[in-house]
PDB file of C-alpha atoms in Angstrom:
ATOM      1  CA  UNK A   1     102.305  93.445  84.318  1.00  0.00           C
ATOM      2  CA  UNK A   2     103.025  93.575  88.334  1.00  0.00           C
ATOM      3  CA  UNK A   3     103.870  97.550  88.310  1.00  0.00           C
ATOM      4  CA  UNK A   4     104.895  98.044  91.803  1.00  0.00           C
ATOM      5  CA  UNK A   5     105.426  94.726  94.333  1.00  0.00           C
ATOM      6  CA  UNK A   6     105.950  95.189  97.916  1.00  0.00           C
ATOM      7  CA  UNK A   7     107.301  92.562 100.611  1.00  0.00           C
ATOM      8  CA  UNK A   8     106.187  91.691 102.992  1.00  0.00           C
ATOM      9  CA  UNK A   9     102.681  93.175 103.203  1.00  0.00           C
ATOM     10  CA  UNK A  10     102.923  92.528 107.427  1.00  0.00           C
ATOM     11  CA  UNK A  11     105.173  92.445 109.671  1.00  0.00           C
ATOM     12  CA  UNK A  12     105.501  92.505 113.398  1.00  0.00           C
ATOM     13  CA  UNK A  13     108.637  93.072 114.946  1.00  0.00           C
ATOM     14  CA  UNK A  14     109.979  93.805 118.648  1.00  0.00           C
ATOM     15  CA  UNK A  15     111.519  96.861 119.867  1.00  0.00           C
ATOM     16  CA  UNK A  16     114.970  96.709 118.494  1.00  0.00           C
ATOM     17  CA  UNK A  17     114.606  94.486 116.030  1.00  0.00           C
ATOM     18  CA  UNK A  18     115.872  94.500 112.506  1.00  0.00           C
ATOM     19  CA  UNK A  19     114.154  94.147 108.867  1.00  0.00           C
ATOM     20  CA  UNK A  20     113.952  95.111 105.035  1.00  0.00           C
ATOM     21  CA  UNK A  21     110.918  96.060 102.788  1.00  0.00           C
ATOM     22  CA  UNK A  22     111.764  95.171  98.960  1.00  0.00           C
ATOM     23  CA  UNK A  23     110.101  97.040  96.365  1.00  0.00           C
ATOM     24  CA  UNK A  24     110.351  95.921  93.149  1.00  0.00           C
ATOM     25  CA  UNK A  25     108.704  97.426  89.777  1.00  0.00           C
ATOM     26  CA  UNK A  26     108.787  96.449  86.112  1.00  0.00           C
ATOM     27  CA  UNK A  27     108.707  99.554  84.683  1.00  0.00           C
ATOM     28  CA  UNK A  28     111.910 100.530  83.849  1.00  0.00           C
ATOM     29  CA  UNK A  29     111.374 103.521  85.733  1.00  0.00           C
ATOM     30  CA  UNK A  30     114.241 105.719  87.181  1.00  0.00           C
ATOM     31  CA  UNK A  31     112.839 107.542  90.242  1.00  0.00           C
ATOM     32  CA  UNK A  32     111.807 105.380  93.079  1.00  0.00           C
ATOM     33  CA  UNK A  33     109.940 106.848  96.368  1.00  0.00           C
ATOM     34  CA  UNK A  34     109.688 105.298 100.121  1.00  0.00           C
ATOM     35  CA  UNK A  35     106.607 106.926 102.010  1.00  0.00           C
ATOM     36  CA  UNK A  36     105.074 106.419 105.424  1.00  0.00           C
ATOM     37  CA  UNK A  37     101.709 106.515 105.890  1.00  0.00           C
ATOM     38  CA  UNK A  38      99.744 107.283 109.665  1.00  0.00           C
ATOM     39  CA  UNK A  39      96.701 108.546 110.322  1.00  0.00           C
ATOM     40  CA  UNK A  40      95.854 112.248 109.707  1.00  0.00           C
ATOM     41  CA  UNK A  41     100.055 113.109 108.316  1.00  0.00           C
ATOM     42  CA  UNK A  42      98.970 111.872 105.096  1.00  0.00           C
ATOM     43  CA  UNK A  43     102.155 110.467 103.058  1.00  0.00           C
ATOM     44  CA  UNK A  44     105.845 111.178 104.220  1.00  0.00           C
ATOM     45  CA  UNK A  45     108.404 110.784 102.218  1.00  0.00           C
ATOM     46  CA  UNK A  46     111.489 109.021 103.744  1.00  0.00           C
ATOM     47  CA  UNK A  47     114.180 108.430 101.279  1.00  0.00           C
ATOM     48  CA  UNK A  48     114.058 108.910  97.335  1.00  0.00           C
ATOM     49  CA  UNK A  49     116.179 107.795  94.668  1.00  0.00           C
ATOM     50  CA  UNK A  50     116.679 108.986  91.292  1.00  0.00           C
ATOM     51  CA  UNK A  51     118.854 106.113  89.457  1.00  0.00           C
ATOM     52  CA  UNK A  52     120.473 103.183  89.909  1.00  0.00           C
ATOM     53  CA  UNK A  53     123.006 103.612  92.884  1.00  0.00           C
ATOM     54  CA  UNK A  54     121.603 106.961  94.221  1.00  0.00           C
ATOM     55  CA  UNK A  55     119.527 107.616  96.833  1.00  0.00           C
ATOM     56  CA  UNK A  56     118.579 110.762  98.898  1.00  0.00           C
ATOM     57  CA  UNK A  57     116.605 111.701 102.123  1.00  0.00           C
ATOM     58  CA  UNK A  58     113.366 112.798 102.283  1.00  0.00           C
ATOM     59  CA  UNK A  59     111.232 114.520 105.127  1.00  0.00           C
ATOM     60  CA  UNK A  60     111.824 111.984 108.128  1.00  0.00           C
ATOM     61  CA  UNK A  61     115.023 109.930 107.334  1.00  0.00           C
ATOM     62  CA  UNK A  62     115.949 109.169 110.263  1.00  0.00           C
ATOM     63  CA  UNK A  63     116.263 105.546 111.860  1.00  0.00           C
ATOM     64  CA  UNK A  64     115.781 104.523 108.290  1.00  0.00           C
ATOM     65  CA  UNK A  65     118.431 103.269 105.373  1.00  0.00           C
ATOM     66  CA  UNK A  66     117.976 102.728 101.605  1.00  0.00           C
ATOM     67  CA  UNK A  67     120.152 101.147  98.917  1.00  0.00           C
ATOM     68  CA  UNK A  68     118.928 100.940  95.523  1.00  0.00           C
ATOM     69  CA  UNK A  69     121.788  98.454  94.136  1.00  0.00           C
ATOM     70  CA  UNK A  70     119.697  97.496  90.903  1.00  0.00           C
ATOM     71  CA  UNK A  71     117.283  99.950  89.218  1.00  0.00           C
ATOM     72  CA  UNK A  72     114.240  98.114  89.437  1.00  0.00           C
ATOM     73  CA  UNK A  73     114.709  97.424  93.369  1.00  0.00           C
ATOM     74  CA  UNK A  74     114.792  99.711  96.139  1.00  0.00           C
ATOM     75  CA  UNK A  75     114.925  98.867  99.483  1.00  0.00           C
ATOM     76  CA  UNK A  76     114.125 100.396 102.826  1.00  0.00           C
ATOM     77  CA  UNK A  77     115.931  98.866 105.940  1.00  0.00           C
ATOM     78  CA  UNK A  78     114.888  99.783 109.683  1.00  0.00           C
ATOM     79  CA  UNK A  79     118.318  98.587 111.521  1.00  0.00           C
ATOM     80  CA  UNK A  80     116.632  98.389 114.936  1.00  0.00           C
ATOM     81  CA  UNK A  81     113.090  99.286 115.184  1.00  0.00           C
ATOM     82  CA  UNK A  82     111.056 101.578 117.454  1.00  0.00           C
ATOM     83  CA  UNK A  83     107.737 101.988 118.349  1.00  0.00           C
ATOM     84  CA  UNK A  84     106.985 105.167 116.611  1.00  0.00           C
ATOM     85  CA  UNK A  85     107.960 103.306 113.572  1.00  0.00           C
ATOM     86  CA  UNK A  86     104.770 101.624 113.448  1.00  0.00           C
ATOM     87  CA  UNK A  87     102.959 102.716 110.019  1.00  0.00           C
ATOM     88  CA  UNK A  88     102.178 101.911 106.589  1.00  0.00           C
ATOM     89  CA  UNK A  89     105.067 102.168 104.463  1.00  0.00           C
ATOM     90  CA  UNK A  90     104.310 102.498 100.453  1.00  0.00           C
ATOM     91  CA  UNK A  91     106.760 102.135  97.702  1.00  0.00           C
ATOM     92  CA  UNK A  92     106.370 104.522  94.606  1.00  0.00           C
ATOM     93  CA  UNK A  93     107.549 104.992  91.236  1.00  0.00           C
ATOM     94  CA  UNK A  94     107.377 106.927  88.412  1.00  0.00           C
ATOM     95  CA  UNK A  95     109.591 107.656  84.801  1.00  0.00           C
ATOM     96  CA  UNK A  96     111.647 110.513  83.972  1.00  0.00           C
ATOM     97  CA  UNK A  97     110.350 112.769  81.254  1.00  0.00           C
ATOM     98  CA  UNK A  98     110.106 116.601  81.319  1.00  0.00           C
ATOM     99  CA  UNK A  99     107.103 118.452  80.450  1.00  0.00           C
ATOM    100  CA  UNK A 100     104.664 115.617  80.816  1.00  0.00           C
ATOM    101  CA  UNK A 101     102.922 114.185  84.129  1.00  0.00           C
ATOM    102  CA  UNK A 102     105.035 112.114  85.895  1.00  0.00           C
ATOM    103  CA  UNK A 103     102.587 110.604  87.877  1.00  0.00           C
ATOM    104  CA  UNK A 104     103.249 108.108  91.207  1.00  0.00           C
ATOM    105  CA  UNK A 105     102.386 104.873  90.997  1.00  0.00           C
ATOM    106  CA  UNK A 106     102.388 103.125  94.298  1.00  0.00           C
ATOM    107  CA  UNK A 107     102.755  99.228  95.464  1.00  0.00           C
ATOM    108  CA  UNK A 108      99.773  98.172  97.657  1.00  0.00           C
ATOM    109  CA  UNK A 109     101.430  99.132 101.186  1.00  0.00           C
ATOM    110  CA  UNK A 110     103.337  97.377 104.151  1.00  0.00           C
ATOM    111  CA  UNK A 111     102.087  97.414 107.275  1.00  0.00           C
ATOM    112  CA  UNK A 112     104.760  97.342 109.832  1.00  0.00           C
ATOM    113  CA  UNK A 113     103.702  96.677 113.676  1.00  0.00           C
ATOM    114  CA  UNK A 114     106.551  97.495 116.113  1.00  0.00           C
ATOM    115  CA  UNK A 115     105.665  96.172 119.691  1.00  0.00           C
TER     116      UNK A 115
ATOM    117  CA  UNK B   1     106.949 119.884 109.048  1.00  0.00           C
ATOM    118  CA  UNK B   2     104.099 119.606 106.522  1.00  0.00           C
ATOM    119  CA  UNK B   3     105.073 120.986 103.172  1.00  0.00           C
ATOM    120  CA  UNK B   4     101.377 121.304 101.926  1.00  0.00           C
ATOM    121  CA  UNK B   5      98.569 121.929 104.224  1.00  0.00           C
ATOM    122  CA  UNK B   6      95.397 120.233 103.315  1.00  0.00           C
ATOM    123  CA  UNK B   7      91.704 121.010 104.771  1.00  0.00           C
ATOM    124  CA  UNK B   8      89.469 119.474 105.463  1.00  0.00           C
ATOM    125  CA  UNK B   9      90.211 116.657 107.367  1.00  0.00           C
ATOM    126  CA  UNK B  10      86.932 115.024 106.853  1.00  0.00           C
ATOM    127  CA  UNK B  11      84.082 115.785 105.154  1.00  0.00           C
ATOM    128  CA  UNK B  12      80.860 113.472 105.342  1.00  0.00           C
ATOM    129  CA  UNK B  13      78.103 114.616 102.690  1.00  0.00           C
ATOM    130  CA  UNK B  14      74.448 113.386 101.550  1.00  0.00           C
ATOM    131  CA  UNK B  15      75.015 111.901  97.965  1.00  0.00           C
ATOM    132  CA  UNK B  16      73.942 114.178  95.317  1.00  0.00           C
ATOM    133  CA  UNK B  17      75.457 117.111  97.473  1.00  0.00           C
ATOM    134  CA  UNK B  18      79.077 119.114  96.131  1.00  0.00           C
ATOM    135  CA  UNK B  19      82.265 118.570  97.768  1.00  0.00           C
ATOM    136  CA  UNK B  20      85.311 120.482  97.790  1.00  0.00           C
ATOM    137  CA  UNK B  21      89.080 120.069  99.131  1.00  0.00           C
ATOM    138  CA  UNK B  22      92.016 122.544  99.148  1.00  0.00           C
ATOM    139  CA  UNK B  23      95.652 122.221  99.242  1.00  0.00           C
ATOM    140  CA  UNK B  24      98.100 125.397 100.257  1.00  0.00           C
ATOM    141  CA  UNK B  25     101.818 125.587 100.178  1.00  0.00           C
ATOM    142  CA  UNK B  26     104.222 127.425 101.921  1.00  0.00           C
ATOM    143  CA  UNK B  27     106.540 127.864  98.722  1.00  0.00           C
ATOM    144  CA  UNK B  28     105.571 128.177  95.218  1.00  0.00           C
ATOM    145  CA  UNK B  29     104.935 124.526  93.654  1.00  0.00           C
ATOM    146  CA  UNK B  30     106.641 122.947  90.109  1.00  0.00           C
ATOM    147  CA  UNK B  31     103.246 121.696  89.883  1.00  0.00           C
ATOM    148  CA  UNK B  32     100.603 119.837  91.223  1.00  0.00           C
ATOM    149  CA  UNK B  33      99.149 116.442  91.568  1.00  0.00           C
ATOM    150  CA  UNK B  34      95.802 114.668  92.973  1.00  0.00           C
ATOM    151  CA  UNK B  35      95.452 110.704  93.993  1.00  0.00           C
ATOM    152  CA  UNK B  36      92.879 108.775  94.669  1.00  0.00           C
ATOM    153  CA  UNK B  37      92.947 106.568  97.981  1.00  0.00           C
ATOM    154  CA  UNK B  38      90.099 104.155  98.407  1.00  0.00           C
ATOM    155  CA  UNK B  39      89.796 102.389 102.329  1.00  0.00           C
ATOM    156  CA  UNK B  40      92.796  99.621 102.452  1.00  0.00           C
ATOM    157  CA  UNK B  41      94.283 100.622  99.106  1.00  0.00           C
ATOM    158  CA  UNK B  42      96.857 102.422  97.747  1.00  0.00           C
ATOM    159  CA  UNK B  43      97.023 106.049  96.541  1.00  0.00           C
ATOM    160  CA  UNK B  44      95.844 106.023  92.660  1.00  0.00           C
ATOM    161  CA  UNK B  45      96.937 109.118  90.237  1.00  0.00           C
ATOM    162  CA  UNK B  46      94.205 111.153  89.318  1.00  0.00           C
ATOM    163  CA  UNK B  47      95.497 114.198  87.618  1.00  0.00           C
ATOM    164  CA  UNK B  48      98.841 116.825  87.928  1.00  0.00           C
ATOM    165  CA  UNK B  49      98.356 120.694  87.101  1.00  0.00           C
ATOM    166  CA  UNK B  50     101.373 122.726  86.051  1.00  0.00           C
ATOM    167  CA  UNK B  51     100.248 126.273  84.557  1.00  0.00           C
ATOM    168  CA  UNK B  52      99.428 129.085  86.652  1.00  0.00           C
ATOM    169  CA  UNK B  53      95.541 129.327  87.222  1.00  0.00           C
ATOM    170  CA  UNK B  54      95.107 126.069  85.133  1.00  0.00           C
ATOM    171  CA  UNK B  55      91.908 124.343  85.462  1.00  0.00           C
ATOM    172  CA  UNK B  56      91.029 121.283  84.691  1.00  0.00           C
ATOM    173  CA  UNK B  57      88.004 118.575  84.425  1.00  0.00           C
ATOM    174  CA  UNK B  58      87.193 114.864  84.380  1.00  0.00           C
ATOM    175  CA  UNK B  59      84.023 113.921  84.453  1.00  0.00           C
ATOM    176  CA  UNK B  60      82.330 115.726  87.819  1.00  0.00           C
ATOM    177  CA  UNK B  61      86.119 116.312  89.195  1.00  0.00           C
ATOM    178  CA  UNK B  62      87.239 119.966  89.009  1.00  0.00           C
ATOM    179  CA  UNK B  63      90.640 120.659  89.505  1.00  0.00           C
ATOM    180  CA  UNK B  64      91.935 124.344  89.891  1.00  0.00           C
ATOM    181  CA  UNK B  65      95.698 125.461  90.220  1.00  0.00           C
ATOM    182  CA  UNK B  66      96.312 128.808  92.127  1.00  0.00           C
ATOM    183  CA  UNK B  67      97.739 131.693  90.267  1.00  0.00           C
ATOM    184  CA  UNK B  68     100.382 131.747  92.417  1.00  0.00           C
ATOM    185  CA  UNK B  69     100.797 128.321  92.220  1.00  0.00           C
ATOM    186  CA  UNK B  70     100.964 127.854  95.935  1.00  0.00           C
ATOM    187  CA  UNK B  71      97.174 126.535  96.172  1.00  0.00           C
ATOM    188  CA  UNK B  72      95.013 123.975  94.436  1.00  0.00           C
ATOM    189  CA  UNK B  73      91.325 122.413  94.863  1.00  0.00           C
ATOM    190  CA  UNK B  74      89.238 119.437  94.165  1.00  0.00           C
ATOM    191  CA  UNK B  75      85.492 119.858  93.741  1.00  0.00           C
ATOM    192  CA  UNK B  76      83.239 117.188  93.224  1.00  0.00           C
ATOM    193  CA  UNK B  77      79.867 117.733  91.352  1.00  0.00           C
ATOM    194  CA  UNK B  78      76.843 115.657  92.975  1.00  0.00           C
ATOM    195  CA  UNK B  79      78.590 112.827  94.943  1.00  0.00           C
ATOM    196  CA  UNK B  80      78.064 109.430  94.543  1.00  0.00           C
ATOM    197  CA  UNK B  81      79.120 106.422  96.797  1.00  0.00           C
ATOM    198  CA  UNK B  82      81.857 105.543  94.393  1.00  0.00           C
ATOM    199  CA  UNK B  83      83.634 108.655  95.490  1.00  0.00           C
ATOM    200  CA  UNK B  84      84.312 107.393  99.071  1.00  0.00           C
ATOM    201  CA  UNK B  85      87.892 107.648  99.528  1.00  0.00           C
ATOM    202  CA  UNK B  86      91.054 109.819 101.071  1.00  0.00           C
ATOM    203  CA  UNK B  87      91.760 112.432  98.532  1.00  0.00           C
ATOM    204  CA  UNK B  88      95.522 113.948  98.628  1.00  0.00           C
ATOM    205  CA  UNK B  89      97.276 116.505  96.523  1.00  0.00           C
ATOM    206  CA  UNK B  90     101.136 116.102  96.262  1.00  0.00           C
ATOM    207  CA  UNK B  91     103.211 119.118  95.453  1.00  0.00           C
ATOM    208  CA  UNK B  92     106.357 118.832  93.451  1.00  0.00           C
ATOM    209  CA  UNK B  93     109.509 120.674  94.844  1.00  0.00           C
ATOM    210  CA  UNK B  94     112.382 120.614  92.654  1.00  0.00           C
ATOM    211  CA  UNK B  95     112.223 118.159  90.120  1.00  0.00           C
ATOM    212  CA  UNK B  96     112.265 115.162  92.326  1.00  0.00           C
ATOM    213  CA  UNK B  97     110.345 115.607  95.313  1.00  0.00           C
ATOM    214  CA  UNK B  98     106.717 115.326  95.855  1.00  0.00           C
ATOM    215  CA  UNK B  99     104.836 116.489  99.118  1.00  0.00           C
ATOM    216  CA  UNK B 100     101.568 115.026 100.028  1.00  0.00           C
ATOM    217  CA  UNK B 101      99.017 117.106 101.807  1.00  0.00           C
ATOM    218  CA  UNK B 102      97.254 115.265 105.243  1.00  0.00           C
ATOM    219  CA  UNK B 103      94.477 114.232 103.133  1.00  0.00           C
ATOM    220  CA  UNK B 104      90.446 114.835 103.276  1.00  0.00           C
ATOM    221  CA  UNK B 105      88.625 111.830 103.757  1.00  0.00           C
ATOM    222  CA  UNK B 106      85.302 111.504 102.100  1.00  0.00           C
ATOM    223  CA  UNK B 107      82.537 109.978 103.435  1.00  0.00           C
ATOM    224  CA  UNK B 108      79.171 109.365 101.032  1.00  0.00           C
ATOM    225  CA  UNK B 109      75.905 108.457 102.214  1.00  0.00           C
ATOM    226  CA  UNK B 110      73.651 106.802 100.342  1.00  0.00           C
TER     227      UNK B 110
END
């Protein structure tokens, strides 16, 4: 049982360039989470989707796109990078039920280097 | 700007000794939730409070839920090294979104 996968785990790109991070989890879950993570801002969220073919921003959107075309893949897209995009980036999931903890569960991290 | 304001930022203790983290919101909170984030990993579900005033326990981890639901804490009973980590709560907006404090990152000596 993978839970969540992230890809790549590094990546350096140049000013400008362009790249996707997949997440993928097994869990038939519905809600899927992109988050940054830099040092003392804790976790941001970026975009959020709640099903298969919806997708929503979160705090700090911007210079970032999502699709979430199948339901156990969501990706996050930088279409030309920057340097303040340098972070950690961390996928998360978690299932749809009321009433009961619906806790995050998070792939291991990317770690994106724009230069 | 930050959603849910987190103190301290670091907190370096003797082990054996207490230590204690809050979390305040803005707005009132759907509930709340604590992870676990050990150096190089990945944040790790500890526990999510959702009554008003609720308080809860695992082991030497105390979690408390503000009254007014805008406030939580984490208190640790008599460290040990295996506590070393970044400890974040996460407020839940809405049904869908969750806001993660800055994080207090726990240092235990030996």
């Amino acid at each position: 049982n993978a839970g969540v996968t992230q890809t790549p785990k590094f990546r350096v790109l140049k000013t400008g360039q362009s790249m996707t991070l997949l997440c993928a989890q097994d869990m038939n879950h519905e809600y899927m989470y992109w988050y940054r993570q830099d040092p003392g801002m804790g976790l941001r969220l970026i975009h959020y989707s709640v099903g298969e073919g919806t997708t929503a921003k979160g705090e700090v959107p911007d210079g970032y796109n999502v699709s979430r075309l199948k339901k156990q893949n969501f990706l996050l897209g930088l279409e030309s990078a920057a340097p303040s995009q340098t972070s950690v980036y961390f996928c998360a999931s978690s299932y749809r039920r009321e009433g009961e903890a619906r806790p995050l569960f998070f792939g291991e991290g990317s770690r994106l280097t724009v230069l | 700007g930050q959603q849910v304001m987190q103190i301290p930022q670091y907190q370096h203790v003797q082990e054996g000794e207490d230590f204690t983290t809050y979390c305040n919101s803005s707005t009132t909170l759907s509930n709340i939730q604590w992870y676990k984030q050990r150096p190089g990993g990945h944040p790790v579900f500890l526990i999510q409070l959702v009554k008003s005033g609720e308080v809860k326990k695992q082991k030497r981890l105390t979690f408390q839920f503000g009254e007014a639901k805008k406030n939580s804490s984490l208190h640790i009973t008599a460290t040990q090294t295996t506590d070393v980590g970044t400890y974040f709560c996460a407020g839940l907006r809405g049904f869908n979104k969750f806001y993660f404090g800055s994080g207090t990152k726990l240092n235990v000596k030996p």
